[in-house]
Amino acid sequence: MAQEDVFKKIVSHCKEYGFVFPSSDIYDGLAAVYDYGQNGVELKNNIKQYWWQSMVLLHDNIVGLDSAIFMHPTVWKASGHVDAFNDPLIDNRDSKKRYRADVLIEDQIAKYDEKINKEVAKAAKRFGDAFDEAQFRATNARVLEHQAKRDALHERYSRAMNAMDLAELKQIILDEEIVCPISGTRNWTDVRQFNLMFKTEVGSTADGASTIYLRPETAQGIFVNYLNVQKTGRMKLPFGIAQIGKAFRNEIVARQFIFRMREFEQMEMQFFVKPGTEMDWFRYWKETRMKWHQALGFGAENYRFHDHEKLAHYANAACDIEFRMPFGFKEVEGIHSRTDFDLRQHEKFSGRSIKYFDPETNESYTPYDIETSIGVDRMFLSVLCHAYTEEQLEGGETRVVLRLPAALAPVKLAVMPLTKKDGLPEQARAIYDDLKFHFNCQYDEKDSIGKRYRRQDAVGTPYCITVDHDTATDGCVTLRDRDTMQQERVPVESLRQRLEEAVSLTSLLKKLA
Ligand code: GAP
């Protein structure tokens, strides 16, 4: 099945099984804004817990914070967001549609990649086992021609973006003969800068009101609390402050479902270090964060680092952790060496001294900062994309199963009586009432047992427990494993310990040690 079709299926599965709904669905939705349903909110909370505990529980020098979304407007002047948090936009005069110039060019680069991949796939089919992909890529004339065009375009694009040369971005679009996907024409306006922050007003009257912004990143809440936390927590460098919270960006190109949203959630950690040590810590956090992702067991081949060519206005090094989504490798997390830019700017704009007194050297200095910043929603999407599986069963039936890591699954186990009579529901209820204090459980007695198993597979429940006519006499239930579909008899009293090991967040966190 084409990856595009797989992605469409994942999106409709999310809606059908209560993971993600379009926002204001009964009013036909609101572009790039989504709500999380009964299963989605559990999965999302588990992802947040996995992140929070890996940061705050496992590091004795990282503490948490929950700062407000609204902040003093000068914060965004100091941080550079008022002047520099822009996207280059271009309009098509015929369709009246607005696009991000950089995205139009990146799509064009992706088209060259697609052409190359098509040539490779065709040749692989033709030559079968004898196919040497590396040699084919290095020698095939058509592949080399596409590759040369792609590389030249990429080089020109990177230069234009680094210099934020808007005229050159437009010229690239014209030279590459990129057309508007709606009108099919090349009738483009000039490229302009567009600030991504949402504005609103505080104060009840227009006169007394002042403009404030919805935060476009949670990080600034940490920087402006650096002194509060360092002093009240008597924190010594190096130390970190972690925060999970909503962020807002007026994204023009909002697409790929929850990949690019206007309201989203970030999990950010700012790690303050002594100047001069930042590159060592940058490497440390790259490795640590990659390990966190890979502990989920999705396969190392599905992740890669991508070093930034164009650095944000605050960074002296930056890289992304990308995950293989159905629409290609995409950024899920950013790791940035932000220098002392933010603390210095807030020092300058607030007039307050934001320094660290180092008791070892008796000096005061502005700490440097390494940031790890991951989008909850993107992480959610990567987990779902990896988990969604359609399996062909014996007898021709298809089963849709979410192979979620057990610790992240919304429901850990479903308790079911085999039938609705002979006292089985009462026995099943008693087991459910005991286990619900320890795990997120569901009780289900509707429909045939086969249908109930399928329903649980579709939301990724790792275990089903079935109470049958022997349970009353042998004290055992049938425990069914979601992935293998194998069933075994297990004594009721051993269930809790057995499941705890398999589904707890602790088992997952221990992999990080
Ligand atoms: N404080 C640094 C910062 O915000 P960023 O690379 O702009 O850096 C960090 O964003 C992460 O936030 C991204 O890796 C992504 O996971 C998530 N993110 C950013 N914009 C997003 C959007 N419009 N929708 C969903 N997630 C987004």
Coordinates of C-alpha atoms and ligand atoms in Angstrom, one line a residue:
M1 CA 0.0 0.0 0.0
A2 CA 1.3 3.5 -0.9
Q3 CA 2.6 5.4 2.2
E4 CA 0.1 8.2 1.4
D5 CA -2.8 5.7 1.7
V6 CA -1.4 4.3 5.0
F7 CA -1.3 7.8 6.4
K8 CA -4.9 8.5 5.4
K9 CA -5.9 5.3 7.2
I10 CA -4.0 6.3 10.3
V11 CA -5.9 9.7 10.3
S12 CA -9.3 8.0 10.0
H13 CA -8.4 5.4 12.6
C14 CA -7.5 8.2 15.0
K15 CA -11.0 9.6 14.6
E16 CA -12.9 6.3 14.6
Y17 CA -11.3 5.0 17.8
G18 CA -11.3 8.2 19.9
F19 CA -7.7 9.3 19.6
V20 CA -7.9 12.6 17.7
F21 CA -10.8 14.6 16.5
P22 CA -10.8 17.8 14.4
S23 CA -11.4 20.8 16.7
S24 CA -15.0 22.1 16.7
D25 CA -15.9 19.0 14.6
I26 CA -19.7 19.8 14.5
Y27 CA -18.8 23.1 12.8
D28 CA -16.6 21.3 10.3
G29 CA -13.4 21.8 12.2
L30 CA -10.8 24.6 12.5
A31 CA -7.7 24.3 10.3
A32 CA -4.6 22.9 12.1
V33 CA -6.3 22.6 15.5
Y34 CA -7.2 19.2 16.9
D35 CA -8.8 17.7 20.0
Y36 CA -7.6 14.5 21.7
G37 CA -10.4 11.9 22.5
Q38 CA -10.8 9.4 25.2
N39 CA -7.9 7.2 24.0
G40 CA -5.8 10.0 22.7
V41 CA -5.6 11.9 26.0
E42 CA -4.4 8.7 27.7
L43 CA -1.7 8.1 25.2
K44 CA -0.7 11.7 25.2
N45 CA -0.5 11.7 29.1
N46 CA 1.6 8.6 29.0
I47 CA 4.0 10.2 26.5
K48 CA 4.3 13.3 28.8
Q49 CA 4.8 11.1 31.8
Y50 CA 7.6 9.2 30.0
W51 CA 9.3 12.4 29.2
W52 CA 8.8 14.1 32.5
Q53 CA 10.0 11.2 34.6
S54 CA 13.0 10.6 32.4
M55 CA 14.0 14.3 33.0
V56 CA 12.9 15.1 36.5
L57 CA 13.0 11.7 38.3
L58 CA 16.1 10.3 36.7
H59 CA 18.2 13.5 36.9
D60 CA 18.8 14.9 40.4
N61 CA 19.9 18.2 38.8
I62 CA 16.7 18.8 36.7
V63 CA 13.6 20.3 38.3
G64 CA 10.2 21.1 36.8
L65 CA 8.2 24.3 36.2
D66 CA 4.8 25.3 35.0
S67 CA 4.9 28.9 33.8
A68 CA 1.9 30.9 32.4
I69 CA 1.1 31.1 28.7
F70 CA 0.7 34.9 28.9
M71 CA 3.9 36.7 29.5
H72 CA 5.0 40.4 29.6
P73 CA 5.2 41.6 26.0
T74 CA 8.8 42.7 26.4
V75 CA 9.8 39.0 26.8
W76 CA 9.1 38.5 23.1
K77 CA 11.0 41.7 22.2
A78 CA 14.0 40.5 24.2
S79 CA 13.9 37.0 22.9
G80 CA 13.9 38.2 19.3
H81 CA 10.6 36.7 18.4
V82 CA 8.9 40.1 17.6
D83 CA 11.6 40.9 15.0
A84 CA 12.8 37.5 13.8
F85 CA 10.2 34.8 14.3
N86 CA 9.1 35.0 10.7
D87 CA 8.2 32.7 7.8
P88 CA 8.9 33.8 4.2
L89 CA 5.5 33.9 2.4
I90 CA 4.5 34.1 -1.2
D91 CA 1.0 34.5 -2.7
N92 CA -0.3 33.2 -6.0
R93 CA -2.3 36.0 -7.7
D94 CA -4.7 33.7 -9.5
S95 CA -5.7 31.3 -6.7
K96 CA -5.2 33.9 -4.0
K97 CA -3.6 31.2 -2.0
R98 CA -0.7 31.9 0.3
Y99 CA 2.3 29.6 0.7
R100 CA 5.6 29.4 2.6
A101 CA 8.3 30.0 0.0
D102 CA 10.7 27.7 1.8
V103 CA 8.1 24.8 1.8
L104 CA 7.5 25.2 -1.9
I105 CA 11.2 24.9 -2.5
E106 CA 11.6 22.0 -0.1
D107 CA 8.8 20.2 -1.9
Q108 CA 10.6 20.7 -5.1
I109 CA 13.7 19.1 -3.6
A110 CA 11.6 16.2 -2.4
K111 CA 10.3 15.8 -6.0
Y112 CA 13.9 15.2 -7.2
D113 CA 14.4 12.6 -4.3
E114 CA 11.2 10.9 -5.4
K115 CA 12.4 10.7 -9.0
I116 CA 15.6 9.1 -7.9
N117 CA 13.8 6.6 -5.6
K118 CA 11.5 5.7 -8.5
E119 CA 14.5 4.9 -10.7
V120 CA 16.0 2.8 -7.9
A121 CA 12.8 0.9 -7.2
K122 CA 12.3 0.2 -11.0
A123 CA 15.9 -1.1 -11.3
A124 CA 15.6 -3.2 -8.1
K125 CA 12.5 -4.9 -9.6
R126 CA 14.3 -5.5 -12.9
F127 CA 17.5 -7.0 -11.5
G128 CA 16.1 -8.8 -8.4
D129 CA 18.6 -10.3 -6.0
A130 CA 21.5 -9.3 -8.2
F131 CA 20.7 -5.5 -7.7
D132 CA 23.5 -3.4 -6.2
E133 CA 21.8 -0.2 -5.1
A134 CA 24.9 1.7 -4.2
Q135 CA 26.5 1.0 -7.6
F136 CA 23.3 1.9 -9.4
R137 CA 23.0 5.2 -7.6
A138 CA 26.7 6.0 -8.4
T139 CA 26.5 5.2 -12.1
N140 CA 23.0 5.4 -13.6
A141 CA 22.9 8.5 -15.9
R142 CA 19.3 9.5 -15.0
V143 CA 19.9 9.2 -11.3
L144 CA 23.1 11.2 -11.6
E145 CA 21.3 13.9 -13.5
H146 CA 18.4 14.2 -11.0
Q147 CA 21.0 14.1 -8.1
A148 CA 23.0 17.0 -9.6
K149 CA 19.9 19.1 -10.1
R150 CA 18.8 18.3 -6.5
D151 CA 22.1 19.1 -5.0
A152 CA 22.4 22.4 -6.9
L153 CA 19.0 23.5 -5.8
H154 CA 19.6 22.5 -2.2
E155 CA 22.8 24.5 -2.1
R156 CA 21.2 27.6 -3.6
Y157 CA 18.2 27.3 -1.3
S158 CA 20.4 26.9 1.8
R159 CA 22.4 30.0 0.9
A160 CA 19.2 32.1 0.3
M161 CA 17.7 30.9 3.6
N162 CA 20.8 31.6 5.6
A163 CA 21.0 35.1 4.2
M164 CA 17.1 35.4 4.3
D165 CA 17.4 36.7 0.8
L166 CA 13.7 37.0 -0.1
A167 CA 14.3 38.1 -3.7
E168 CA 16.5 35.0 -4.3
L169 CA 13.8 32.7 -2.8
K170 CA 11.3 34.1 -5.3
Q171 CA 13.9 33.7 -8.2
I172 CA 14.4 30.0 -7.2
I173 CA 10.6 29.5 -7.4
L174 CA 10.5 31.1 -10.8
D175 CA 13.7 29.3 -12.1
E176 CA 12.4 25.9 -10.9
E177 CA 9.0 26.7 -12.6
I178 CA 7.1 25.8 -9.5
V179 CA 3.4 26.2 -10.0
C180 CA 0.6 26.9 -7.5
P181 CA -1.1 23.5 -6.8
I182 CA -4.5 25.1 -7.0
S183 CA -4.4 27.4 -10.1
G184 CA -1.5 25.7 -11.8
T185 CA 0.1 29.1 -12.7
R186 CA 3.4 30.8 -11.9
N187 CA 1.8 34.2 -11.2
W188 CA 3.6 34.8 -7.9
T189 CA 3.9 37.9 -5.7
D190 CA 7.2 38.9 -4.1
V191 CA 8.2 36.9 -1.0
R192 CA 7.4 38.7 2.3
Q193 CA 8.2 38.0 6.0
F194 CA 5.2 37.0 8.2
N195 CA 5.4 36.9 12.0
L196 CA 4.1 33.6 13.4
M197 CA 3.0 34.9 16.8
F198 CA -0.7 35.2 17.7
K199 CA -1.6 38.5 19.3
T200 CA -4.4 39.3 21.8
E201 CA -5.2 42.0 24.3
V202 CA -5.2 42.2 28.1
G203 CA -7.3 44.9 29.8
S204 CA -11.0 45.6 29.5
T205 CA -11.1 48.7 27.4
A206 CA -9.5 49.4 24.1
D207 CA -7.7 52.4 25.6
G208 CA -6.2 50.6 28.5
A209 CA -5.5 47.4 26.8
S210 CA -2.1 46.3 25.8
T211 CA -1.1 43.8 23.2
I212 CA 0.3 40.5 24.4
Y213 CA 1.2 37.3 22.6
L214 CA 0.3 33.7 23.0
R215 CA 3.7 32.1 23.6
P216 CA 5.3 30.5 20.5
E217 CA 7.6 28.3 22.7
T218 CA 7.5 27.4 26.3
A219 CA 11.3 28.1 26.7
Q220 CA 10.9 31.8 27.5
G221 CA 8.9 30.9 30.6
I222 CA 12.0 29.0 31.8
F223 CA 14.5 31.8 31.0
V224 CA 12.5 34.4 32.9
N225 CA 12.3 32.1 35.9
Y226 CA 16.0 31.1 35.8
L227 CA 16.8 33.3 38.8
N228 CA 13.7 32.3 40.8
V229 CA 14.5 28.6 40.4
Q230 CA 18.2 28.8 40.8
K231 CA 18.0 30.8 44.0
T232 CA 15.0 29.1 45.7
G233 CA 16.2 25.6 44.7
R234 CA 19.9 26.5 45.5
M235 CA 20.8 24.9 42.2
K236 CA 24.4 24.6 41.1
L237 CA 25.6 24.5 37.5
P238 CA 25.0 22.3 35.5
F239 CA 21.3 22.1 36.2
G240 CA 18.1 21.9 34.1
I241 CA 14.5 23.2 34.2
A242 CA 11.9 21.1 32.5
Q243 CA 8.4 22.2 31.4
I244 CA 5.5 20.8 29.4
G245 CA 2.9 23.3 28.0
K246 CA 1.0 24.7 25.1
A247 CA 2.6 26.8 22.4
F248 CA 0.9 28.7 19.6
R249 CA 2.1 29.6 16.1
N250 CA 0.1 31.0 13.2
E251 CA 1.4 28.4 10.8
I252 CA 0.5 29.2 7.2
V253 CA 1.2 25.8 5.8
A254 CA -0.7 23.7 8.2
R255 CA -0.8 20.1 7.0
Q256 CA -0.1 16.5 7.7
F257 CA -2.7 16.2 10.4
I258 CA -1.2 16.9 13.9
F259 CA 2.4 17.3 12.5
R260 CA 2.1 21.1 12.1
M261 CA -0.6 22.7 14.3
R262 CA -1.5 26.2 15.3
E263 CA -2.0 25.1 18.9
F264 CA 0.3 22.4 20.1
E265 CA 2.2 21.2 23.1
Q266 CA 5.9 21.2 23.8
M267 CA 8.1 19.4 26.3
E268 CA 11.2 21.6 26.7
M269 CA 14.2 21.4 29.0
Q270 CA 16.8 24.1 29.4
F271 CA 20.1 22.8 30.7
F272 CA 22.3 25.6 32.1
V273 CA 26.0 25.0 31.9
K274 CA 29.3 26.8 32.5
P275 CA 30.4 28.7 29.3
G276 CA 33.0 26.7 27.3
T277 CA 31.4 23.3 28.3
E278 CA 28.4 23.7 26.1
M279 CA 29.6 21.5 23.2
D280 CA 30.2 18.6 25.5
W281 CA 26.7 19.0 27.0
F282 CA 25.2 19.4 23.5
R283 CA 26.7 16.0 22.5
Y284 CA 25.5 14.5 25.8
W285 CA 21.9 15.6 25.3
K286 CA 21.9 14.5 21.6
E287 CA 22.9 11.0 22.8
T288 CA 20.6 11.0 25.8
R289 CA 17.6 12.1 23.8
M290 CA 18.2 9.6 21.0
K291 CA 18.4 6.9 23.7
W292 CA 15.0 8.0 25.1
H293 CA 13.4 7.6 21.6
Q294 CA 15.0 4.3 20.8
A295 CA 14.1 2.8 24.2
L296 CA 10.5 2.6 22.8
G297 CA 11.8 -0.2 20.5
F298 CA 10.8 1.3 17.1
G299 CA 14.1 0.3 15.5
A300 CA 17.2 2.5 15.3
E301 CA 16.9 2.6 11.5
N302 CA 13.8 4.8 11.9
Y303 CA 15.7 7.7 13.5
R304 CA 18.4 10.0 12.3
F305 CA 20.1 13.2 13.3
H306 CA 19.8 16.2 11.1
D307 CA 22.3 19.0 11.7
H308 CA 20.9 22.5 11.0
E309 CA 22.4 24.5 8.2
K310 CA 20.5 27.6 9.0
L311 CA 20.9 28.3 12.7
A312 CA 18.1 30.1 14.7
H313 CA 19.0 33.6 15.8
Y314 CA 20.0 32.3 19.3
A315 CA 22.0 29.1 18.5
N316 CA 25.6 28.2 17.9
A317 CA 24.8 24.6 17.2
A318 CA 21.5 22.8 16.5
C319 CA 20.3 19.4 15.4
D320 CA 17.0 17.6 15.0
I321 CA 16.0 14.1 15.8
E322 CA 14.0 12.9 12.8
F323 CA 11.7 10.0 12.7
R324 CA 10.6 8.0 9.6
M325 CA 6.9 9.0 9.2
P326 CA 4.8 7.7 6.3
F327 CA 5.6 11.0 4.6
G328 CA 9.3 10.7 5.0
F329 CA 11.9 11.5 7.7
K330 CA 10.6 14.4 9.8
E331 CA 11.7 16.5 12.7
V332 CA 10.2 15.4 16.1
E333 CA 12.7 17.0 18.4
G334 CA 15.3 19.8 18.3
I335 CA 18.4 20.0 20.4
H336 CA 19.9 23.5 20.4
S337 CA 22.9 25.1 21.9
R338 CA 21.4 28.5 22.7
T339 CA 24.5 30.1 24.1
D340 CA 23.8 32.8 26.7
F341 CA 21.7 34.7 24.2
D342 CA 18.3 34.4 26.1
L343 CA 19.6 35.2 29.6
R344 CA 21.7 38.1 28.4
Q345 CA 18.8 39.5 26.4
H346 CA 16.5 39.3 29.5
E347 CA 19.2 40.9 31.6
K348 CA 19.4 43.8 29.1
F349 CA 15.6 44.3 28.7
S350 CA 14.6 43.8 32.3
G351 CA 17.6 45.7 33.9
R352 CA 18.0 42.8 36.4
S353 CA 21.3 41.0 36.8
I354 CA 20.9 37.4 35.7
K355 CA 24.2 35.9 36.6
Y356 CA 25.5 32.7 38.3
F357 CA 28.0 33.0 41.1
D358 CA 30.4 30.0 40.8
P359 CA 31.5 29.0 44.3
E360 CA 34.3 27.0 42.8
T361 CA 36.0 29.8 40.9
N362 CA 34.6 32.8 42.8
E363 CA 33.4 34.3 39.5
S364 CA 30.0 35.5 38.3
Y365 CA 29.0 34.8 34.7
T366 CA 25.9 34.2 32.5
P367 CA 25.4 30.5 32.1
Y368 CA 25.1 28.9 28.6
D369 CA 22.1 26.9 27.7
I370 CA 21.4 23.6 26.0
E371 CA 17.8 23.1 25.0
T372 CA 16.0 19.9 24.3
S373 CA 12.6 20.6 22.7
I374 CA 10.1 18.0 21.6
G375 CA 6.5 18.4 20.4
V376 CA 4.1 16.2 22.2
D377 CA 1.8 16.0 19.2
R378 CA 4.6 15.1 16.8
M379 CA 5.8 12.4 19.3
F380 CA 2.2 11.2 19.5
L381 CA 2.0 11.0 15.7
S382 CA 5.3 9.1 15.4
V383 CA 4.1 6.6 18.0
L384 CA 0.8 6.0 16.2
C385 CA 2.4 5.8 12.7
H386 CA 4.8 3.1 14.0
A387 CA 2.1 1.3 15.9
Y388 CA -0.5 1.1 13.2
T389 CA -0.4 -2.3 11.5
E390 CA -2.8 -4.2 9.2
E391 CA -2.3 -7.9 9.5
Q392 CA -3.5 -10.7 7.2
L393 CA -4.7 -13.5 9.3
E394 CA -5.2 -17.2 8.4
G395 CA -8.6 -17.5 6.8
G396 CA -8.2 -14.2 4.9
E397 CA -9.4 -11.9 7.7
T398 CA -7.6 -8.6 8.3
R399 CA -6.8 -7.4 11.8
V400 CA -5.9 -3.8 12.5
V401 CA -3.7 -3.6 15.6
L402 CA -1.9 -0.7 17.3
R403 CA 1.4 -2.2 18.4
L404 CA 1.9 0.5 21.0
P405 CA 4.7 0.2 23.6
A406 CA 2.7 -1.3 26.5
A407 CA 3.8 1.6 28.9
L408 CA 2.2 4.1 26.5
A409 CA -1.0 2.2 25.7
P410 CA -4.1 4.1 26.7
V411 CA -5.7 1.0 28.2
K412 CA -3.4 -1.6 29.7
L413 CA -5.9 -4.5 29.9
A414 CA -9.5 -5.4 29.2
V415 CA -11.3 -7.8 31.5
M416 CA -14.1 -9.8 29.8
P417 CA -16.5 -12.6 30.8
L418 CA -16.7 -15.2 28.1
T419 CA -20.5 -15.0 28.2
K420 CA -23.0 -12.8 29.9
K421 CA -24.4 -15.5 32.1
D422 CA -23.5 -18.3 34.6
G423 CA -22.0 -15.8 37.0
L424 CA -19.1 -15.0 34.7
P425 CA -19.8 -11.2 34.6
E426 CA -19.7 -11.0 38.4
Q427 CA -16.3 -12.8 38.5
A428 CA -14.9 -10.6 35.8
R429 CA -16.2 -7.5 37.5
A430 CA -14.5 -8.5 40.8
I431 CA -11.1 -8.9 38.9
Y432 CA -11.6 -5.6 37.2
D433 CA -12.5 -3.8 40.5
D434 CA -9.3 -5.1 42.0
L435 CA -7.0 -4.3 39.0
K436 CA -8.4 -0.9 38.3
F437 CA -6.5 0.6 41.2
H438 CA -3.3 -0.4 39.6
F439 CA -3.8 -0.1 35.8
N440 CA -6.1 1.7 33.3
C441 CA -8.5 -1.2 32.7
Q442 CA -11.7 -1.7 30.7
Y443 CA -14.5 -4.0 31.4
D444 CA -16.2 -5.3 28.3
E445 CA -19.0 -7.9 27.9
K446 CA -20.7 -6.8 24.7
D447 CA -20.5 -8.8 21.4
S448 CA -18.6 -12.0 20.7
I449 CA -15.2 -12.6 22.3
G450 CA -13.6 -12.3 18.8
K451 CA -15.1 -8.9 18.2
R452 CA -14.1 -7.7 21.7
Y453 CA -10.5 -8.8 21.0
R454 CA -10.5 -6.9 17.7
R455 CA -11.8 -3.7 19.4
Q456 CA -9.0 -3.9 22.0
D457 CA -6.4 -4.6 19.3
A458 CA -7.5 -1.5 17.4
V459 CA -6.8 0.8 20.4
G460 CA -3.6 -1.0 21.3
T461 CA -4.6 -2.7 24.6
P462 CA -1.6 -5.0 25.3
Y463 CA -3.6 -7.7 27.3
C464 CA -7.1 -9.1 27.5
I465 CA -8.2 -11.3 30.4
T466 CA -11.1 -13.7 29.8
V467 CA -13.1 -15.3 32.6
D468 CA -14.6 -18.6 31.6
H469 CA -16.5 -21.5 33.1
D470 CA -13.3 -23.0 34.6
T471 CA -12.3 -19.8 36.4
A472 CA -14.5 -20.5 39.4
T473 CA -12.9 -23.9 40.0
D474 CA -9.2 -23.5 38.9
G475 CA -8.9 -19.8 39.9
C476 CA -7.3 -19.1 36.5
V477 CA -8.1 -16.8 33.6
T478 CA -7.0 -16.7 30.0
L479 CA -4.4 -14.0 29.3
R480 CA -4.2 -13.0 25.7
D481 CA -1.2 -11.1 24.3
R482 CA -2.1 -8.4 21.7
D483 CA 0.9 -8.9 19.5
T484 CA 1.2 -12.7 19.3
M485 CA -2.5 -13.3 20.0
Q486 CA -1.2 -16.2 22.1
Q487 CA -3.3 -17.2 25.1
E488 CA -2.3 -18.8 28.4
R489 CA -3.9 -19.8 31.6
V490 CA -2.8 -17.6 34.5
P491 CA -3.8 -17.7 38.2
V492 CA -5.9 -14.6 39.1
E493 CA -3.7 -13.8 42.1
S494 CA -0.5 -13.6 39.9
L495 CA -2.1 -11.2 37.4
R496 CA -1.1 -7.9 39.0
Q497 CA 2.6 -8.7 39.4
R498 CA 2.8 -10.3 36.0
L499 CA 1.2 -7.2 34.3
E500 CA 3.0 -4.6 36.3
E501 CA 6.3 -5.8 34.9
A502 CA 5.0 -5.8 31.4
V503 CA 3.1 -2.5 31.2
S504 CA 4.7 -0.2 33.8
L505 CA 6.4 3.0 32.9
T506 CA 9.1 2.0 35.4
S507 CA 10.2 -0.9 33.2
L508 CA 10.5 1.5 30.3
L509 CA 12.5 4.1 32.3
K510 CA 14.9 1.4 33.5
K511 CA 16.0 0.9 29.9
L512 CA 17.4 4.5 30.1
A513 CA 19.7 3.7 33.0
Ligands
GAP1 N1 12.2 26.3 21.9 C1 12.7 25.9 20.7 C2 11.7 25.6 19.7 O1 10.5 25.9 19.9 P1 11.3 24.5 17.4 O2 12.2 23.6 16.6 O3 10.6 25.6 16.7 O4 12.1 25.0 18.6 C3 10.5 22.5 18.8 O5 10.2 23.5 18.0 C4 9.6 21.3 18.6 O6 8.2 21.7 18.7 C5 9.7 20.7 17.2 O7 10.7 19.8 17.1 C6 8.3 20.1 17.0 O8 8.3 18.8 17.6 C7 7.4 21.0 17.8 N2 6.7 21.9 17.0 C8 7.1 23.1 16.5 N3 6.2 23.7 15.7 C9 5.1 22.9 15.8 C10 3.8 22.9 15.2 N4 3.4 23.9 14.5 N5 2.9 21.9 15.4 C11 3.3 20.8 16.1 N6 4.5 20.7 16.7 C12 5.4 21.7 16.5

